[in-house]
PDB file of C-alpha atoms and ligand atoms in Angstrom:
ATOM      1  CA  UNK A   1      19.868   0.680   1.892  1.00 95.00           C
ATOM      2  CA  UNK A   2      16.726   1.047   0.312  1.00 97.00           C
ATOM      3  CA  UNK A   3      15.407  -1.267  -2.901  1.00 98.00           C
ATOM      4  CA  UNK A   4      13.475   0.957  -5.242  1.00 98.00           C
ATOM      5  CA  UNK A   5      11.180   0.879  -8.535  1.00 98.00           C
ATOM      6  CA  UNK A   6      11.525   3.450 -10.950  1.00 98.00           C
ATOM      7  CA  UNK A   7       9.186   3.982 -14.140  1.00 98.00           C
ATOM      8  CA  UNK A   8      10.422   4.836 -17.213  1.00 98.00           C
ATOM      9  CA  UNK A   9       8.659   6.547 -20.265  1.00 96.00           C
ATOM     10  CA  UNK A  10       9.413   8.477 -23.291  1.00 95.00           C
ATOM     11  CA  UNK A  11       7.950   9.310 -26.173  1.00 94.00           C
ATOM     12  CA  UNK A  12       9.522  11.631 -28.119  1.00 92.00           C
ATOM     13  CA  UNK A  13      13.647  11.938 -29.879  1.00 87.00           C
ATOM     14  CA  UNK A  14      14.574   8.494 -30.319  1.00 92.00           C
ATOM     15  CA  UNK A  15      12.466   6.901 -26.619  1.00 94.00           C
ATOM     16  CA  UNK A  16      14.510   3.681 -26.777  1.00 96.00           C
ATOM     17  CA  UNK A  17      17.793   5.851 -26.600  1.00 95.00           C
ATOM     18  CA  UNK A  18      16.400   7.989 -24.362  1.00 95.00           C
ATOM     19  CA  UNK A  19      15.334   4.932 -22.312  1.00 97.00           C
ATOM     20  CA  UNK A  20      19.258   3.508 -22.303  1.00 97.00           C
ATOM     21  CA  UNK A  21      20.544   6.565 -21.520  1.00 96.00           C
ATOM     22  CA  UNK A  22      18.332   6.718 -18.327  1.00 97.00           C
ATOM     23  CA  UNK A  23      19.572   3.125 -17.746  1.00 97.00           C
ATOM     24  CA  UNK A  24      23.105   4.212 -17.877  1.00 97.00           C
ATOM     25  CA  UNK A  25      22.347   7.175 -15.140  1.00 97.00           C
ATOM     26  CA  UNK A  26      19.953   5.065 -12.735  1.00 98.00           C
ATOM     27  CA  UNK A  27      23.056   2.881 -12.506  1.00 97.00           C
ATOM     28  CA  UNK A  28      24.938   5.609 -10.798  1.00 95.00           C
ATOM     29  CA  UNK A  29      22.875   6.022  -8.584  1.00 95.00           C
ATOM     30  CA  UNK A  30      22.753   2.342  -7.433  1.00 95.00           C
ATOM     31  CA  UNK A  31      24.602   1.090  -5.045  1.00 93.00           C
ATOM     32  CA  UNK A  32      27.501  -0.993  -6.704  1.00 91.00           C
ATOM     33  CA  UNK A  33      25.895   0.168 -10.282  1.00 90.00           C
ATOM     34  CA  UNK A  34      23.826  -3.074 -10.030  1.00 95.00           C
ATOM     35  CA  UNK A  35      20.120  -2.538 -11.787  1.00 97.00           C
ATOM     36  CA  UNK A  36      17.897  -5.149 -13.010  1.00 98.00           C
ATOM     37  CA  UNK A  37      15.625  -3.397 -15.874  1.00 98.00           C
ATOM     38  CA  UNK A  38      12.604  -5.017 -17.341  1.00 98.00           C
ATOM     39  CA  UNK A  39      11.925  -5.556 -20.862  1.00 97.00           C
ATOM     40  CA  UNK A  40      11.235  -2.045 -23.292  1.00 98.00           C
ATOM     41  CA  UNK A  41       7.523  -2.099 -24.106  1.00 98.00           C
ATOM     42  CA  UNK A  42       5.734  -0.365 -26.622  1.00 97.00           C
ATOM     43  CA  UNK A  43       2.095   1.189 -25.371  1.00 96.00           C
ATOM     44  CA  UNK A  44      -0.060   3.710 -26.557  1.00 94.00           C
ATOM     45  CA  UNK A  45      -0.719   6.978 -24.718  1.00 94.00           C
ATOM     46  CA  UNK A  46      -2.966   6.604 -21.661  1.00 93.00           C
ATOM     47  CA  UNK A  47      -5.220  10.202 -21.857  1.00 90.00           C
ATOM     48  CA  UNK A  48      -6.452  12.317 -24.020  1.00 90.00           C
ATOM     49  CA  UNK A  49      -3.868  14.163 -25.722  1.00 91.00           C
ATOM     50  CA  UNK A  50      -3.116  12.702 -29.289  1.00 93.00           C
ATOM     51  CA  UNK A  51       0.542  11.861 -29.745  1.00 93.00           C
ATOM     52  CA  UNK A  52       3.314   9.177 -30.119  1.00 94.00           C
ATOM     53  CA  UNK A  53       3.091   5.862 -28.790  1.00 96.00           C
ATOM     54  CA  UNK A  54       5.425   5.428 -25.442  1.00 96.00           C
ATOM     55  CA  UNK A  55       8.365   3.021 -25.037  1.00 97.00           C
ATOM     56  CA  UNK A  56       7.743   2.312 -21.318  1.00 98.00           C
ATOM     57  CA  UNK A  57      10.074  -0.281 -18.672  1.00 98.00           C
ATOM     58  CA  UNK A  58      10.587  -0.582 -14.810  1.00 98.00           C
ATOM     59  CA  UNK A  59      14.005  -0.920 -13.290  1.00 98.00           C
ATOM     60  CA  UNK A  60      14.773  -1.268  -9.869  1.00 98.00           C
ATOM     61  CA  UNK A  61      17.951  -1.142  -7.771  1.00 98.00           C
ATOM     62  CA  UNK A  62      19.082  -1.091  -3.965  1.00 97.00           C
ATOM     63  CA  UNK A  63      20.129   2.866  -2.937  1.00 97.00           C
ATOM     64  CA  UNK A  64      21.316   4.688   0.073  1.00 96.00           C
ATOM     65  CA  UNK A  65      19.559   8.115  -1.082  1.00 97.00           C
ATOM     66  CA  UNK A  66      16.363   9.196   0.667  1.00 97.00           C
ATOM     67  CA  UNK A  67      13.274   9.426  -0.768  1.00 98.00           C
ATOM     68  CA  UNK A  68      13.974  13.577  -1.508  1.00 98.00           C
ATOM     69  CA  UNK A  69      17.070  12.672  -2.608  1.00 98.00           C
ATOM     70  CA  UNK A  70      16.395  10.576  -4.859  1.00 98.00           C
ATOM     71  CA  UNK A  71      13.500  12.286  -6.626  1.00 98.00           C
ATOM     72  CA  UNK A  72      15.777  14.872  -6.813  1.00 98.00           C
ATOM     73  CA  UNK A  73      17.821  12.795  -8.992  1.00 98.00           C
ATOM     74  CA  UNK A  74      15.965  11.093 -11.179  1.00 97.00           C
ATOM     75  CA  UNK A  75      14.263  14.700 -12.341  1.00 95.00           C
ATOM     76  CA  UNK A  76      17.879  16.101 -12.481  1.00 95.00           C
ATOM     77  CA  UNK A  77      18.421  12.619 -15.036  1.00 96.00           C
ATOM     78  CA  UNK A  78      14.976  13.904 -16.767  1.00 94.00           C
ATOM     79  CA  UNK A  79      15.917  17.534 -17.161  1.00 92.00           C
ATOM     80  CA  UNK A  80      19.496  16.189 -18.765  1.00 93.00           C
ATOM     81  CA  UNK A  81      17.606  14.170 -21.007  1.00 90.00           C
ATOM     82  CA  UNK A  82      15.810  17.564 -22.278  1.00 80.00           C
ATOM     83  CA  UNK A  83      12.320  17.113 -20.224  1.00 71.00           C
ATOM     84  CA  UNK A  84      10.878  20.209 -19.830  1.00 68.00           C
ATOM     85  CA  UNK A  85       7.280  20.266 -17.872  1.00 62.00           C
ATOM     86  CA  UNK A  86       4.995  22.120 -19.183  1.00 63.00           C
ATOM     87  CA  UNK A  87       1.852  20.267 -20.826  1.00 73.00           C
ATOM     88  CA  UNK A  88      -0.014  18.480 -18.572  1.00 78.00           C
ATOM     89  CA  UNK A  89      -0.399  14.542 -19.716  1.00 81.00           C
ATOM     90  CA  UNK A  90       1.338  15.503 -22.998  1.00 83.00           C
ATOM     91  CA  UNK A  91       4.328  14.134 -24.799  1.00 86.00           C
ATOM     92  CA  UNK A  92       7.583  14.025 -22.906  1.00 86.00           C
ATOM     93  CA  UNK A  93      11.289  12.950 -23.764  1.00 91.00           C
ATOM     94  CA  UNK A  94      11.786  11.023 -20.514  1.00 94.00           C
ATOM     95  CA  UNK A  95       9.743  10.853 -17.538  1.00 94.00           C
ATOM     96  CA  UNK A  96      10.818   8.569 -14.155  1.00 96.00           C
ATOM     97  CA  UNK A  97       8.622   8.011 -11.762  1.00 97.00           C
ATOM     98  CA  UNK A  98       9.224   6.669  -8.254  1.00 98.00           C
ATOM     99  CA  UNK A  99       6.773   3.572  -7.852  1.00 98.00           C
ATOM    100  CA  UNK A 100       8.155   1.833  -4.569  1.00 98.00           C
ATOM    101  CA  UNK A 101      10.554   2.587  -2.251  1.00 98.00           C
ATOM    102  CA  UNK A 102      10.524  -0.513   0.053  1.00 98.00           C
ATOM    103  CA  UNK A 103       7.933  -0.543   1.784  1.00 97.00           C
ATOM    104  CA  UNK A 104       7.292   2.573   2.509  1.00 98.00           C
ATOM    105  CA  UNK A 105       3.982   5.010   2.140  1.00 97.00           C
ATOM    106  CA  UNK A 106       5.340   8.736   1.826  1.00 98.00           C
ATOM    107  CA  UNK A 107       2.429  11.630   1.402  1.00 97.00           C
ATOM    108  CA  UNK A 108       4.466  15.169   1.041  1.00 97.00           C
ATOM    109  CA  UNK A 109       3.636  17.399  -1.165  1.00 95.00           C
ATOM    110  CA  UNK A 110       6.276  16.863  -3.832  1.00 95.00           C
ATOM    111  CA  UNK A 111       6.451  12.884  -3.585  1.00 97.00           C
ATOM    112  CA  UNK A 112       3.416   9.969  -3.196  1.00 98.00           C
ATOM    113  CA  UNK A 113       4.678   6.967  -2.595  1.00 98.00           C
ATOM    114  CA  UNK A 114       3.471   4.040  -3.612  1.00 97.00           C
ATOM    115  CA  UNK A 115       2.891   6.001  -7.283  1.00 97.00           C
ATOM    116  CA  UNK A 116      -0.411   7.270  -7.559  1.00 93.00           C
ATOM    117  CA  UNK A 117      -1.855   5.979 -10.520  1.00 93.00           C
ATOM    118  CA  UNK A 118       0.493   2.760 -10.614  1.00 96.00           C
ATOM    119  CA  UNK A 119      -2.254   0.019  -9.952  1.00 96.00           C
ATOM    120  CA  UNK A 120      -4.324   1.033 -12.828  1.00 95.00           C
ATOM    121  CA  UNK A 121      -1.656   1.166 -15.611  1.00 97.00           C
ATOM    122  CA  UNK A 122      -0.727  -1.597 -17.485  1.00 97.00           C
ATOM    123  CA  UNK A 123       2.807   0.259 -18.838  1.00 98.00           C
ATOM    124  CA  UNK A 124       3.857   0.085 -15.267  1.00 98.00           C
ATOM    125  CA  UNK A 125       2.515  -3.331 -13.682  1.00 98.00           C
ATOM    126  CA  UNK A 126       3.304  -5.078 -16.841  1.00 98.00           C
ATOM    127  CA  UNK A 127       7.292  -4.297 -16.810  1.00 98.00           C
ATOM    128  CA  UNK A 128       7.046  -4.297 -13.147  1.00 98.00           C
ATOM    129  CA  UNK A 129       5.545  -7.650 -12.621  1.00 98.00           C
ATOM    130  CA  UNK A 130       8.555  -8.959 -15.351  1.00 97.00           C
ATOM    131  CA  UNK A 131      10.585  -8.103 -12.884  1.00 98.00           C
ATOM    132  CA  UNK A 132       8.989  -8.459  -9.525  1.00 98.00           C
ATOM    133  CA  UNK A 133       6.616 -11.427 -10.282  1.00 96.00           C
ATOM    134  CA  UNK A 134       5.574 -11.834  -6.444  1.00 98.00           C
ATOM    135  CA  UNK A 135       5.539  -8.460  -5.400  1.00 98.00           C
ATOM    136  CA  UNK A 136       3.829  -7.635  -2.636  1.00 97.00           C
ATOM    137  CA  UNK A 137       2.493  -3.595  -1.878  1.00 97.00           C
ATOM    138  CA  UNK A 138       2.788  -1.734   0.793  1.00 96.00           C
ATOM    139  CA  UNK A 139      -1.251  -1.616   0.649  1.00 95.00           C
ATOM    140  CA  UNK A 140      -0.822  -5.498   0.975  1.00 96.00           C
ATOM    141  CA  UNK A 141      -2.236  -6.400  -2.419  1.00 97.00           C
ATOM    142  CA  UNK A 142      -0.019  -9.171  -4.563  1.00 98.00           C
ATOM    143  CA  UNK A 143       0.707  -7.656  -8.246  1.00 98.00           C
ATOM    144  CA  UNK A 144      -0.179 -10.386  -9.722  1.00 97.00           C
ATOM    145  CA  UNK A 145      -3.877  -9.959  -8.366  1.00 97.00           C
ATOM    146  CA  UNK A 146      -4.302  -6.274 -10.148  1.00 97.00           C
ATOM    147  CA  UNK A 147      -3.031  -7.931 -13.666  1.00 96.00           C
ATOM    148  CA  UNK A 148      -5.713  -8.075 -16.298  1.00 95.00           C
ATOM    149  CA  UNK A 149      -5.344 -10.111 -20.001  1.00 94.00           C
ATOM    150  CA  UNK A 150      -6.954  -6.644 -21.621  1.00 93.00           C
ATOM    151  CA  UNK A 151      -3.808  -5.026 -19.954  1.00 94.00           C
ATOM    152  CA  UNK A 152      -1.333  -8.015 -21.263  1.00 91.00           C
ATOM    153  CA  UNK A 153      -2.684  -7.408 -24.672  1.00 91.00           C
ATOM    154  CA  UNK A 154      -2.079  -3.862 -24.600  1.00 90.00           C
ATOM    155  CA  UNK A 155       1.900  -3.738 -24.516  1.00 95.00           C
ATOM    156  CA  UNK A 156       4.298  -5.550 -26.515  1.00 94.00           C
ATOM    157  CA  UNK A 157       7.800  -5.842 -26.259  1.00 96.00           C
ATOM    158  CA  UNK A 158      10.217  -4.242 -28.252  1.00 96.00           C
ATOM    159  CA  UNK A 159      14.233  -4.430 -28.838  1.00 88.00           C
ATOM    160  CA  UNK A 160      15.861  -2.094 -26.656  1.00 80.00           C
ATOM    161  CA  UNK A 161      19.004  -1.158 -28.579  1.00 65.00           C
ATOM    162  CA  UNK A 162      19.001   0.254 -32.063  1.00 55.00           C
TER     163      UNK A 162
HETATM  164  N1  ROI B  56       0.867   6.643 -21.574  1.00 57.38           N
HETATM  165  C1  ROI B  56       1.685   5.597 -21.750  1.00 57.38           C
HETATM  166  N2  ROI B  56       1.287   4.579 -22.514  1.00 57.38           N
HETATM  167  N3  ROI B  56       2.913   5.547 -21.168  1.00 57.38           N
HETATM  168  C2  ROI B  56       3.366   6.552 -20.365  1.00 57.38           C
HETATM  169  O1  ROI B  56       4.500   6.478 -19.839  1.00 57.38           O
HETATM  170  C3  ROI B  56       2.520   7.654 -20.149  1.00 57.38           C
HETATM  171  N4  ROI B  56       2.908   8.696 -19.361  1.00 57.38           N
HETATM  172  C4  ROI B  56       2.109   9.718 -19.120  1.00 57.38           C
HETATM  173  C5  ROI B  56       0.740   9.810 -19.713  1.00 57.38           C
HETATM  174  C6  ROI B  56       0.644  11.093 -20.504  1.00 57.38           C
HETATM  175  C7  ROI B  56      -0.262   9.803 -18.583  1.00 57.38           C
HETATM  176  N5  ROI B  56       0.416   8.712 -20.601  1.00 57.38           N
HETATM  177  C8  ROI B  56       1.262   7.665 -20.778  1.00 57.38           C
HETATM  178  O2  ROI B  56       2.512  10.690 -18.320  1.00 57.38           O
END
């Protein structure tokens, strides 16, 4: 058993649905349904590509799937949800990334593990550190060390049923 953090984001048809409808599949895949999930933020678009602001969160839950596996799930909950990849940093109706799974550091070519660009993105460590205040990294680093205030000012919370 295996405790894992998961990224969520969406910003297209209805992203706070689409955000408790991801909710309501991660739980299946939990061991004993049991998830904790952070507070639904509001953040604009990291990149270039012009388009709608993201509603972003982190859950994380205790699993008995393998790393493959479980990427394999969470893009089979994406491609449910109506994600289909094609632009690259573009708009997207769901997207979950795997941030953590315990402590492990995975390199194959399909998974990266810790998340690449997780320490630099204030939609992730923000909802993450809600959650995980004393997190520690694999890399050793504590969270709360890579949090800025320019990245606290940047999100806000927002309701997360409508
Ligand atoms: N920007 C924000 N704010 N939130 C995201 O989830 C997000 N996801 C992405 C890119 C396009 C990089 N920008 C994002 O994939």
């Amino acid at each position: 058993m295996t405790l894992v953090y998961v990224a969520l984001g969406a910003n297209l048809a209805d992203p706070v649905q689409q955000l408790n409808q991801a909710v309501v599949a991660l739980k299946k895949i939990a061991i004993t349904g049991e998830i904790t999930v952070s507070s639904y933020y509001s953040s604009t678009p990291m990149g270039d590509v012009v388009q709608p602001d993201y509603v972003n969160a982190v859950a994380c839950f205790n699993t008995q799937l393998d790393p493959i596996e479980l990427l394999n799930s969470l893009q089979e909950i994406e491609q449910r949800q109506g994600r289909v990849r094609n632009e690259r940093w573009g708009p997207r109706t769901l997207d979950l990334d795997l941030l953590l799974y315990g402590l492990d550091t995975i390199d194959l070519p399909r998974l990266r593990v810790p998340h690449y660009g997780m320490k630099e993105r204030s939609f992730v460590l923000i909802p993450l550190a809600e959650i995980a205040e004393d997190l520690i990294l694999p890399c050793h680093q504590a969270l709360k060390s890579l949090l800025t205030p320019e990245m606290r000012r940047s999100l806000h919370k927002i309701p997360n049923r409508n």
